[in-house]
Coordinates of C-alpha atoms and ligand atoms in Angstrom, one line a residue:
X15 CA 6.6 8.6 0.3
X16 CA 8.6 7.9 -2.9
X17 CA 6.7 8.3 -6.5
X18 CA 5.9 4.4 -7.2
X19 CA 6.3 3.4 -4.0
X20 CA 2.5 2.0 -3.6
X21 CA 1.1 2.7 -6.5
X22 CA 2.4 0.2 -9.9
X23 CA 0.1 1.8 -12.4
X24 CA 1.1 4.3 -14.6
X25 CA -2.0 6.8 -15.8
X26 CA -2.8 6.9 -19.6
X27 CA -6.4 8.9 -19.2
X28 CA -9.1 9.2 -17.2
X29 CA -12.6 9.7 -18.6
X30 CA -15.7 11.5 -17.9
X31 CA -17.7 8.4 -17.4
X32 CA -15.4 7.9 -13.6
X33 CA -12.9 5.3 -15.3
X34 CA -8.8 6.0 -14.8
X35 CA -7.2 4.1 -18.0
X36 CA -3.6 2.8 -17.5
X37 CA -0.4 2.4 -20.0
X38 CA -0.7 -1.6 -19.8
X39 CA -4.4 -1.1 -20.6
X40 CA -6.0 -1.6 -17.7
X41 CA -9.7 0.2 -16.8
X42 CA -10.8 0.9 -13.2
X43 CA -13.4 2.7 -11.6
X44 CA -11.6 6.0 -10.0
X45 CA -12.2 5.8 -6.1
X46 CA -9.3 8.4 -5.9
X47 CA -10.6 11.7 -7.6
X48 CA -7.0 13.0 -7.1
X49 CA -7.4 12.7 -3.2
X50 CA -10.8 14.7 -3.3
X51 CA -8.6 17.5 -5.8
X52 CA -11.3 16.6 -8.3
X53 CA -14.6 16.4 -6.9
X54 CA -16.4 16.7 -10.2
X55 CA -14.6 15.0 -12.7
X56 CA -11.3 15.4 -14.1
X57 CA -11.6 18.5 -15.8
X58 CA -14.9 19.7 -16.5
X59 CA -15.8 21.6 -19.4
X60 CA -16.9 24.6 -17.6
X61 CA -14.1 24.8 -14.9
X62 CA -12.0 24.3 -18.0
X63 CA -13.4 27.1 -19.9
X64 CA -13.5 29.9 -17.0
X65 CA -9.6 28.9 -16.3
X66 CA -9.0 29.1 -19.7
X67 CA -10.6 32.7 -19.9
X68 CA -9.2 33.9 -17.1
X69 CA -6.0 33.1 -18.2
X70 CA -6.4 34.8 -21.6
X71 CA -7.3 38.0 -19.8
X72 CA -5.3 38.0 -17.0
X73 CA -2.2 35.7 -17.4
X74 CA -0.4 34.9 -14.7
X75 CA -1.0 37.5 -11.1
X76 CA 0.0 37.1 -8.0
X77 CA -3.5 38.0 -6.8
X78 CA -2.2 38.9 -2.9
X79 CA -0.6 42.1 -4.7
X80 CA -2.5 42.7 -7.6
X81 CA -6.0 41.7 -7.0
X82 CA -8.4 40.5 -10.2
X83 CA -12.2 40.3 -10.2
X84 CA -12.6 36.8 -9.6
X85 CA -10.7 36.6 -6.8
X86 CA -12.8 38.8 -4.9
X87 CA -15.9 37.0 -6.2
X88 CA -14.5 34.0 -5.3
X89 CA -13.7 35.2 -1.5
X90 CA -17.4 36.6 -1.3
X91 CA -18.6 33.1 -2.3
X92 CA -16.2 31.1 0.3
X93 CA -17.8 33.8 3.1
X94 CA -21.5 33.3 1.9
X95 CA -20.9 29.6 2.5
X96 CA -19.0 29.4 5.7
X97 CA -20.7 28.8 9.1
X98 CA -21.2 31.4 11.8
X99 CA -18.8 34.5 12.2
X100 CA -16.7 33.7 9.1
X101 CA -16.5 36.8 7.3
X102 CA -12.3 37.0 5.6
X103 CA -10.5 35.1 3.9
X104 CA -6.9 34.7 3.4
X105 CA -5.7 32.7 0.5
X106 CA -2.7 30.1 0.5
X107 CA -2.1 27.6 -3.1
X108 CA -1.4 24.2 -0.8
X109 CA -3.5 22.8 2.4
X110 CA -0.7 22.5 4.2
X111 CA 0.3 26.5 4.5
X112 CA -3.9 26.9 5.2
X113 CA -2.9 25.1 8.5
X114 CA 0.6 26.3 9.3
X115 CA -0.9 29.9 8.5
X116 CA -4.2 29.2 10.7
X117 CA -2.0 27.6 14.1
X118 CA -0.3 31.2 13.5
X119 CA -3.3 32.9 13.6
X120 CA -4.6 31.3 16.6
X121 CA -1.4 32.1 18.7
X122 CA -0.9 35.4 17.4
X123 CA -4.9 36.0 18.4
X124 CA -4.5 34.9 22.2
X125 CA -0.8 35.3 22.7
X126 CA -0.5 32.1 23.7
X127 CA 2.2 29.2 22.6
X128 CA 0.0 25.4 22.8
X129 CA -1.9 24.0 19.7
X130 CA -3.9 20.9 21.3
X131 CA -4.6 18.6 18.3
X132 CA -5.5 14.8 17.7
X133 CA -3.4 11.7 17.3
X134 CA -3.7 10.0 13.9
X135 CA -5.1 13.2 11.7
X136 CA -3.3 14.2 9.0
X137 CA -2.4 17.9 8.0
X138 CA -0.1 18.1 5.8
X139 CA 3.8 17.0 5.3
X140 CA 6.2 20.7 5.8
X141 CA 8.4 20.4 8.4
X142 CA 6.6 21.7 11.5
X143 CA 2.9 19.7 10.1
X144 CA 5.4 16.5 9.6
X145 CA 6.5 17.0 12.8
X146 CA 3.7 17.7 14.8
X147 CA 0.2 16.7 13.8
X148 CA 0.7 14.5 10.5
X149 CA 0.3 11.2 12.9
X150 CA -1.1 9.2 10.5
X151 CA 1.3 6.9 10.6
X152 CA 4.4 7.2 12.7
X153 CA 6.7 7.0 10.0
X154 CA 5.8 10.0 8.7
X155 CA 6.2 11.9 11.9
X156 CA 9.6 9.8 13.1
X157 CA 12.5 12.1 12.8
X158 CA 10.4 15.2 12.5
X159 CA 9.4 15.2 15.7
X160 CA 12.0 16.6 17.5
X161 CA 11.7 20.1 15.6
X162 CA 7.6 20.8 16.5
X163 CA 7.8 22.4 20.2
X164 CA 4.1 23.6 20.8
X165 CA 1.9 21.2 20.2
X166 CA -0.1 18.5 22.4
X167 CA -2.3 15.3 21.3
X168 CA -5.4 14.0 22.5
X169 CA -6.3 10.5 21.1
X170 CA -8.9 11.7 17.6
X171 CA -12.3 10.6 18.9
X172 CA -13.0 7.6 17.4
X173 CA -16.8 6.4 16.5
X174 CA -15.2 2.9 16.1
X175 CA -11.9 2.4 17.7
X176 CA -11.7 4.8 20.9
X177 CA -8.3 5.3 23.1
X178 CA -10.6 5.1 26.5
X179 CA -13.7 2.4 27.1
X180 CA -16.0 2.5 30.2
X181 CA -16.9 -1.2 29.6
X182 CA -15.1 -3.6 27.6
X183 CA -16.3 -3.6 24.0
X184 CA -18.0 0.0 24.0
X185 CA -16.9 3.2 22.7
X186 CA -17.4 6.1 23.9
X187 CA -15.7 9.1 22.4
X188 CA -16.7 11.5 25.2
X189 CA -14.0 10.0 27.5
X190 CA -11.6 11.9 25.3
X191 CA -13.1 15.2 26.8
X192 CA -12.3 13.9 30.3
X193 CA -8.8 12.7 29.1
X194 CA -7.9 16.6 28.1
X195 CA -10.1 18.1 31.5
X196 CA -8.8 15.9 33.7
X197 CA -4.8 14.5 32.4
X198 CA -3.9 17.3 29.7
X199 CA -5.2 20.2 32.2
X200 CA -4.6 19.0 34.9
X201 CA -0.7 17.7 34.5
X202 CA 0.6 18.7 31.4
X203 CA -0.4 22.6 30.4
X204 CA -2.9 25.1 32.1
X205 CA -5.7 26.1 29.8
X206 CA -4.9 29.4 29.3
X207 CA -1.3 28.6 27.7
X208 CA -3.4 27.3 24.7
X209 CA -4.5 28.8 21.7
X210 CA -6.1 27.0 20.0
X211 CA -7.5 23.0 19.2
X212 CA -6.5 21.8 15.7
X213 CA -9.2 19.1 14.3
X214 CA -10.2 17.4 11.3
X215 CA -14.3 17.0 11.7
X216 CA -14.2 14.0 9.7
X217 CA -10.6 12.2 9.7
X218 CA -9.9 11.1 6.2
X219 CA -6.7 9.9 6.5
X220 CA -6.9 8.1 9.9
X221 CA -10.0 6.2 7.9
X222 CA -13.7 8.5 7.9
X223 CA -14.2 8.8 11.7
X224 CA -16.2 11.3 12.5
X225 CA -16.8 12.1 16.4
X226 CA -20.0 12.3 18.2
X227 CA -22.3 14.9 19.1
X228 CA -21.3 14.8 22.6
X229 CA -17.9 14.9 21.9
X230 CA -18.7 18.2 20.0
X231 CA -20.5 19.3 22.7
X232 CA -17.9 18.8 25.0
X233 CA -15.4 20.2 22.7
X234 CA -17.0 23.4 21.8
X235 CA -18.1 24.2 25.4
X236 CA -14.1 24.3 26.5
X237 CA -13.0 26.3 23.3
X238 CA -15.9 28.8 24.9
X239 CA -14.9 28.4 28.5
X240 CA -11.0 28.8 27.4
X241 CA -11.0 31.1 24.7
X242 CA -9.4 28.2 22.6
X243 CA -9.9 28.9 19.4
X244 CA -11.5 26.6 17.0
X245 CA -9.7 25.4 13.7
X246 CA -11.7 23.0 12.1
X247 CA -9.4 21.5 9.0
X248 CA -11.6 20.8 5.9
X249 CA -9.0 20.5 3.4
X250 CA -10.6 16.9 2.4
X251 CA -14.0 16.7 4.5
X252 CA -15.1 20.0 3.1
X253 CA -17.2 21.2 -0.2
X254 CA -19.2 18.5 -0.5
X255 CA -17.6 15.4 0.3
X256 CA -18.9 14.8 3.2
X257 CA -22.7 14.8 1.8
X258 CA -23.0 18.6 3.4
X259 CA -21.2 21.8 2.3
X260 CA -19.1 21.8 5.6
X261 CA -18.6 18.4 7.2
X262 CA -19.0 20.8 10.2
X263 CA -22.2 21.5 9.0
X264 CA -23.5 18.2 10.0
X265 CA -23.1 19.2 13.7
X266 CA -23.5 22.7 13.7
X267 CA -20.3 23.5 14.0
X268 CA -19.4 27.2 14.1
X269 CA -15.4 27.0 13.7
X270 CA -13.3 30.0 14.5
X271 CA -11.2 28.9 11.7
X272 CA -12.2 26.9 8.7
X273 CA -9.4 25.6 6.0
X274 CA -10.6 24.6 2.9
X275 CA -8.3 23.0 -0.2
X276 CA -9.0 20.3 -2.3
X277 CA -12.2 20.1 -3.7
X278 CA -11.5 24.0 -4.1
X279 CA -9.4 23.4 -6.9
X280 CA -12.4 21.9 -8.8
X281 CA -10.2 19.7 -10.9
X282 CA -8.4 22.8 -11.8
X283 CA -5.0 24.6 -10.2
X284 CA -4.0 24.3 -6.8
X285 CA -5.3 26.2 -4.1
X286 CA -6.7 26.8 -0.7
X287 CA -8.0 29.1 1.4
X288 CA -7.9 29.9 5.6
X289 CA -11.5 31.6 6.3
X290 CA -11.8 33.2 9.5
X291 CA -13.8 35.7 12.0
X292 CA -12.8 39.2 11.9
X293 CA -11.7 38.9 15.7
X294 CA -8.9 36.9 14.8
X295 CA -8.0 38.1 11.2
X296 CA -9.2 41.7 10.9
X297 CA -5.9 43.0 12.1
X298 CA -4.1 40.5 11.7
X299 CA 0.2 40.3 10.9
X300 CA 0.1 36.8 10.1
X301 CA 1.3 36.7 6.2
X302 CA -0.3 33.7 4.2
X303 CA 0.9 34.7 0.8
X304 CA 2.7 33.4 -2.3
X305 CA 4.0 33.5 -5.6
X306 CA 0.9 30.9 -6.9
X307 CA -1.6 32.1 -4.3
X308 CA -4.7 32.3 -6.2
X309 CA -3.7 32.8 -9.6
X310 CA -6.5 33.7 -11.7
X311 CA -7.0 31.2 -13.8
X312 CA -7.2 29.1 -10.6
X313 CA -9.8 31.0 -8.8
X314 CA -12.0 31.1 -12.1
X315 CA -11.6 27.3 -12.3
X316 CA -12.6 27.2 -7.9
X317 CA -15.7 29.8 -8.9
X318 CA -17.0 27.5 -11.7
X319 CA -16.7 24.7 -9.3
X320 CA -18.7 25.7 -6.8
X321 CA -22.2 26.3 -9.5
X322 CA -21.5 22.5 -9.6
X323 CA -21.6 22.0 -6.4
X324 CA -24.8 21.9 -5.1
X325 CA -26.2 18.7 -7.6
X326 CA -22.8 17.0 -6.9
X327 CA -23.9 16.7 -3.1
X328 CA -27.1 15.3 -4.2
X329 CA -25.3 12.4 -6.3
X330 CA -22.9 12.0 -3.2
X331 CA -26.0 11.4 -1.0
X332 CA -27.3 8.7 -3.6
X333 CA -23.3 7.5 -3.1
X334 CA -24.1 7.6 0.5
X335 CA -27.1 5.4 0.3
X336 CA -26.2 2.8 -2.0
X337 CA -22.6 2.3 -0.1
X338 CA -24.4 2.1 3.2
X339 CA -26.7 -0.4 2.0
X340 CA -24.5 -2.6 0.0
X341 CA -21.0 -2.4 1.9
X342 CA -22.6 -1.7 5.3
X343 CA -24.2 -5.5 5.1
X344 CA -20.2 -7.1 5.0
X345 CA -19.3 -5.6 8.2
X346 CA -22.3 -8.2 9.4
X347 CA -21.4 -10.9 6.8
X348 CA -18.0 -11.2 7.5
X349 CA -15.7 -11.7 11.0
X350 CA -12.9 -9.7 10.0
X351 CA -14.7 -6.9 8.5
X352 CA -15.3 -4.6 11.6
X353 CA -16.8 -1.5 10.6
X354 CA -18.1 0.4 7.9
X355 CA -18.4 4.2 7.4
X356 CA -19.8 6.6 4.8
X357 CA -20.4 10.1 5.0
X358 CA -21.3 11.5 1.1
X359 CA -19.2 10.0 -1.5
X360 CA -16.5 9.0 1.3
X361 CA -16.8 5.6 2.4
X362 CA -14.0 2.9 4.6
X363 CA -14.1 -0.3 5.4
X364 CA -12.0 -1.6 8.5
X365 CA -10.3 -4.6 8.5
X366 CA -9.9 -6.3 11.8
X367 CA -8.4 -10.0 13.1
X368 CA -12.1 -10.6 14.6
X369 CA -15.2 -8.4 15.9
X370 CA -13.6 -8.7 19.5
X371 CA -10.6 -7.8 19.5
X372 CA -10.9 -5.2 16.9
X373 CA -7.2 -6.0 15.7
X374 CA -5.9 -4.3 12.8
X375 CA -5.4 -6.6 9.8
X376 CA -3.4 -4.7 7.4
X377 CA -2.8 -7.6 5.4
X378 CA -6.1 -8.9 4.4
X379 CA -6.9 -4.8 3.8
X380 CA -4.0 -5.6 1.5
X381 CA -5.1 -8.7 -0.5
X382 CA -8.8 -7.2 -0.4
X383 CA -7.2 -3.9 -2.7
X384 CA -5.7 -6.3 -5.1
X385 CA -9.0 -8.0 -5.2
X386 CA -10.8 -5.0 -5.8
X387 CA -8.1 -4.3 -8.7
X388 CA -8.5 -7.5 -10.5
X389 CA -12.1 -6.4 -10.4
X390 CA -11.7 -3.0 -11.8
X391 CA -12.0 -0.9 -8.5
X392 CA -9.7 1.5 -7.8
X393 CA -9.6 2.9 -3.9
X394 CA -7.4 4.3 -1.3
X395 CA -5.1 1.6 0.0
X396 CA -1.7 1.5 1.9
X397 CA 0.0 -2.1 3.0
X398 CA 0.5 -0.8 6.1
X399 CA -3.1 0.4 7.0
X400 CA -6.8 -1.7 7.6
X401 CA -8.5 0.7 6.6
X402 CA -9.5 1.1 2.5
X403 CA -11.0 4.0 2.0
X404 CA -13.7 5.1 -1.3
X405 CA -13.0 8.7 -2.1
X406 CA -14.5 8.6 -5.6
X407 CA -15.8 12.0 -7.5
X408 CA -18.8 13.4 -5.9
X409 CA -20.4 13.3 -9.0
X410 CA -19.6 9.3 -10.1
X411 CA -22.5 7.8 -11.3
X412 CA -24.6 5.6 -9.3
X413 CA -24.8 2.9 -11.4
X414 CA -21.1 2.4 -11.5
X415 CA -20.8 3.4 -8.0
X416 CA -23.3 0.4 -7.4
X417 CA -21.0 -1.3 -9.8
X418 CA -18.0 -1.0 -7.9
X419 CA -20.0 -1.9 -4.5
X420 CA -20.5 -5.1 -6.1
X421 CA -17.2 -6.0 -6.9
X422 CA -15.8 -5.1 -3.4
X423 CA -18.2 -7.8 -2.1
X424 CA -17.2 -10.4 -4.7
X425 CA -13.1 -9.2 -3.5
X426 CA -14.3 -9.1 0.4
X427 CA -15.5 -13.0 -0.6
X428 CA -12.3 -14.2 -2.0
X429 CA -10.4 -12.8 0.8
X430 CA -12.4 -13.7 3.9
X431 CA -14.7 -16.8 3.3
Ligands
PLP23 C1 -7.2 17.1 6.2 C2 -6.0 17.5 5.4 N1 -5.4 18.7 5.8 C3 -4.3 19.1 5.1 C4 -3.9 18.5 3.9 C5 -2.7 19.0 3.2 O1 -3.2 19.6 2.0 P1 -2.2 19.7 0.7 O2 -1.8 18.3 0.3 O3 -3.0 20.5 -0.3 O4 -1.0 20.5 1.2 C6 -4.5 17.3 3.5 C7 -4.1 16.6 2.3 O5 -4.4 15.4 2.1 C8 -5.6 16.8 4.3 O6 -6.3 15.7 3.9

């Protein structure tokens, strides 16, 4: 990825009322929130304030050394709302080092080499993530791949478009559980050479598919029965987004390892954070640390993030509602609109050559974007993908939420009638 490559606007402002403003004068509705980086807005007053603050009285620390208050208020607020065992924390500034430092922490915890992760997820772009499980698209992982001994894929379990059918036209994400039991295990490593199973609960990249309950089920029982551990990667499906705290959360999930980025950051400063169960990182010689690792000013931005974040998963569930009603009808209106999913404020739409075949369409998800932009609705698009994805602020107003949904189906009109 090249600055410009996909992307021909050039940001003037954004504004509190959801809009991104361009140079040429353009106005669009902000579907992007800085990739879920700005889950309540683009800088709001309050984050703004404690950063500010914090930097007057702390300046610049590198908190991993020299620890301030708020970074151990902020690490007792990331345990209180983390699932099961969580109780540490170890901070890292990007996403990307949460998961490189977590795949350490799992093989350092069972002394054991294999990471088993899922085809199409998307962790992060340093050499080994590139490599290994950043198989988004291929050409992000082509020439990488080579340098990531370690790792072995499973197809992600797909609520829409599954790797393995028991009857034409079905899906049934289970059968990825008896792909790793009975090919994985069976020919390609023993279960006790692996450490640990690498997944995104809700895949945002790959386009906002979430597995099923009984693919959970299936899942956790083997992490249980193996002593896998389980690193659940909520860098973009966690604090909110999702409609729950955890994306997790809306299975029950009890994750050995939880990453968190992202919506972290409030709007503010990078940063990110590994949380984890004393078993594994108690005792742990796995370094995670950094010049910019929580700075102060960062975590008081992340602390005065989170006191927002219990209304902005309310508004995301009205986001949830109003997208499912008004989006969820074109996937029955129109043939090449095949499915249509929404968790929270986090919404795709797949674009396929007909219901049967579900055949990617790339190009009419490509026409449909510039529709949408000559409409004033600004989402997550790629040429090469079908999928368009709606990642706006959790806290986006309704109304222009509803807004935008009703320019989507005036674009999905002029591209598919
Ligand atoms: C699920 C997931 N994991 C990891 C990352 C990498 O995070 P960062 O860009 O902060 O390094 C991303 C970024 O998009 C992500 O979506």
């Amino acid at each position: 990825m090249h600055l410009g490559e996909t992307c021909p606007f050039i940001l003037d402002y954004k504004d509190e009322s959801g809009l991104i403003h361009d140079v040429d004068g353009n106005t669009f509705a902000n579907h992007l929130a800085a990739w879920g980086a700005a889950p309540y807005g683009p800088f709001p007053p309050t984050v703004r304030k404690a950063m500010c603050d914090a930097w007057d009285r702390y300046g610049m620390e590198i908190s991993c050394f020299l620890q301030s208050p708020p970074v151990v208020e902020l690490a007792e607020r990331l345990i209180a709302l983390a699932p099961g065992k969580i109780t540490r924390v170890a901070p890292t500034v990007t996403g990307t080092e949460a998961v490189e430092g977590a795949i350490r922490l799992a093989r350092e915890h069972t002394g054991r080499p294999m990471i088993l992760t899922f085809l199409g997820q998307y962790h992060g772009e340093s050499t080994y993530l590139a490599a290994s499980a950043s198989t988004e698209l291929a050409e992000i992982t082509t020439g990488s791949t080579p340098y990531a001994p370690g790792l072995m894929f499973a197809p992600y379990p797909s609520s829409y478009r599954g790797a393995f059918t028991r009857e034409p036209g079905s899906v049934d994400d289970s059968l990825v559980i008896d792909y790793i039991n009975d090919w994985l295990l069976r020919h390609q490593v023993e279960a006790n050479q692996i450490a640990g199973v690498l997944i995104e609960p809700i895949a945002g990249e790959l386009g906002v598919y979430a597995p099923s309950g009984s693919f959970w089920a299936g899942l956790t029982a083997m992490c249980a029965d193996h002593g896998w551990v389980l690193i659940c990667d909520e860098i973009q499906s966690g604090l909110g987004r999702s409609g729950a705290v955890w994306a997790g959360d809306l299975w029950g999930l009890e994750p050995d390892l939880l990453l968190t980025g992202k919506s972290l950051s409030a709007g503010g400063q990078p940063m990110a954070a590994i949380l984890g169960t004393d078993a594994i990182m108690a005792k742990t010689n796995v370094h995670t640390t950094g010049t910019y690792v929580w700075e102060p000013g960062a975590v008081a931005g992340a602390l005065a993030g989170l006191d927002l974040m219990p209304a902005a998963i309310d508004n995301a569930l009205q986001l949830q509602e109003i997208g499912r009603q008004k989006l969820g009808s074109l996937v029955e209106r129109y043939e090449g609109i095949g499915d249509y999913r929404q968790y929270g404020a986090w919404g795709a739409l797949e674009f396929v050559t007909d219901k049967a075949s579900k055949r990617p369409d790339p190009s009419t998800q490509a026409a449909f974007h510039q529709a949408a932009l000559r409409r004033g609705v600004f989402a997550i698009s790629f040429p090469q993908k079908w999928t368009y994805r709606l990642q706006p602020e959790l806290t986006m107003d309704p109304d222009l939420f509803a807004w935008s949904c009703d320019q989507l189906a005036v674009a999905a009109e002029e591209v598919l009638s």
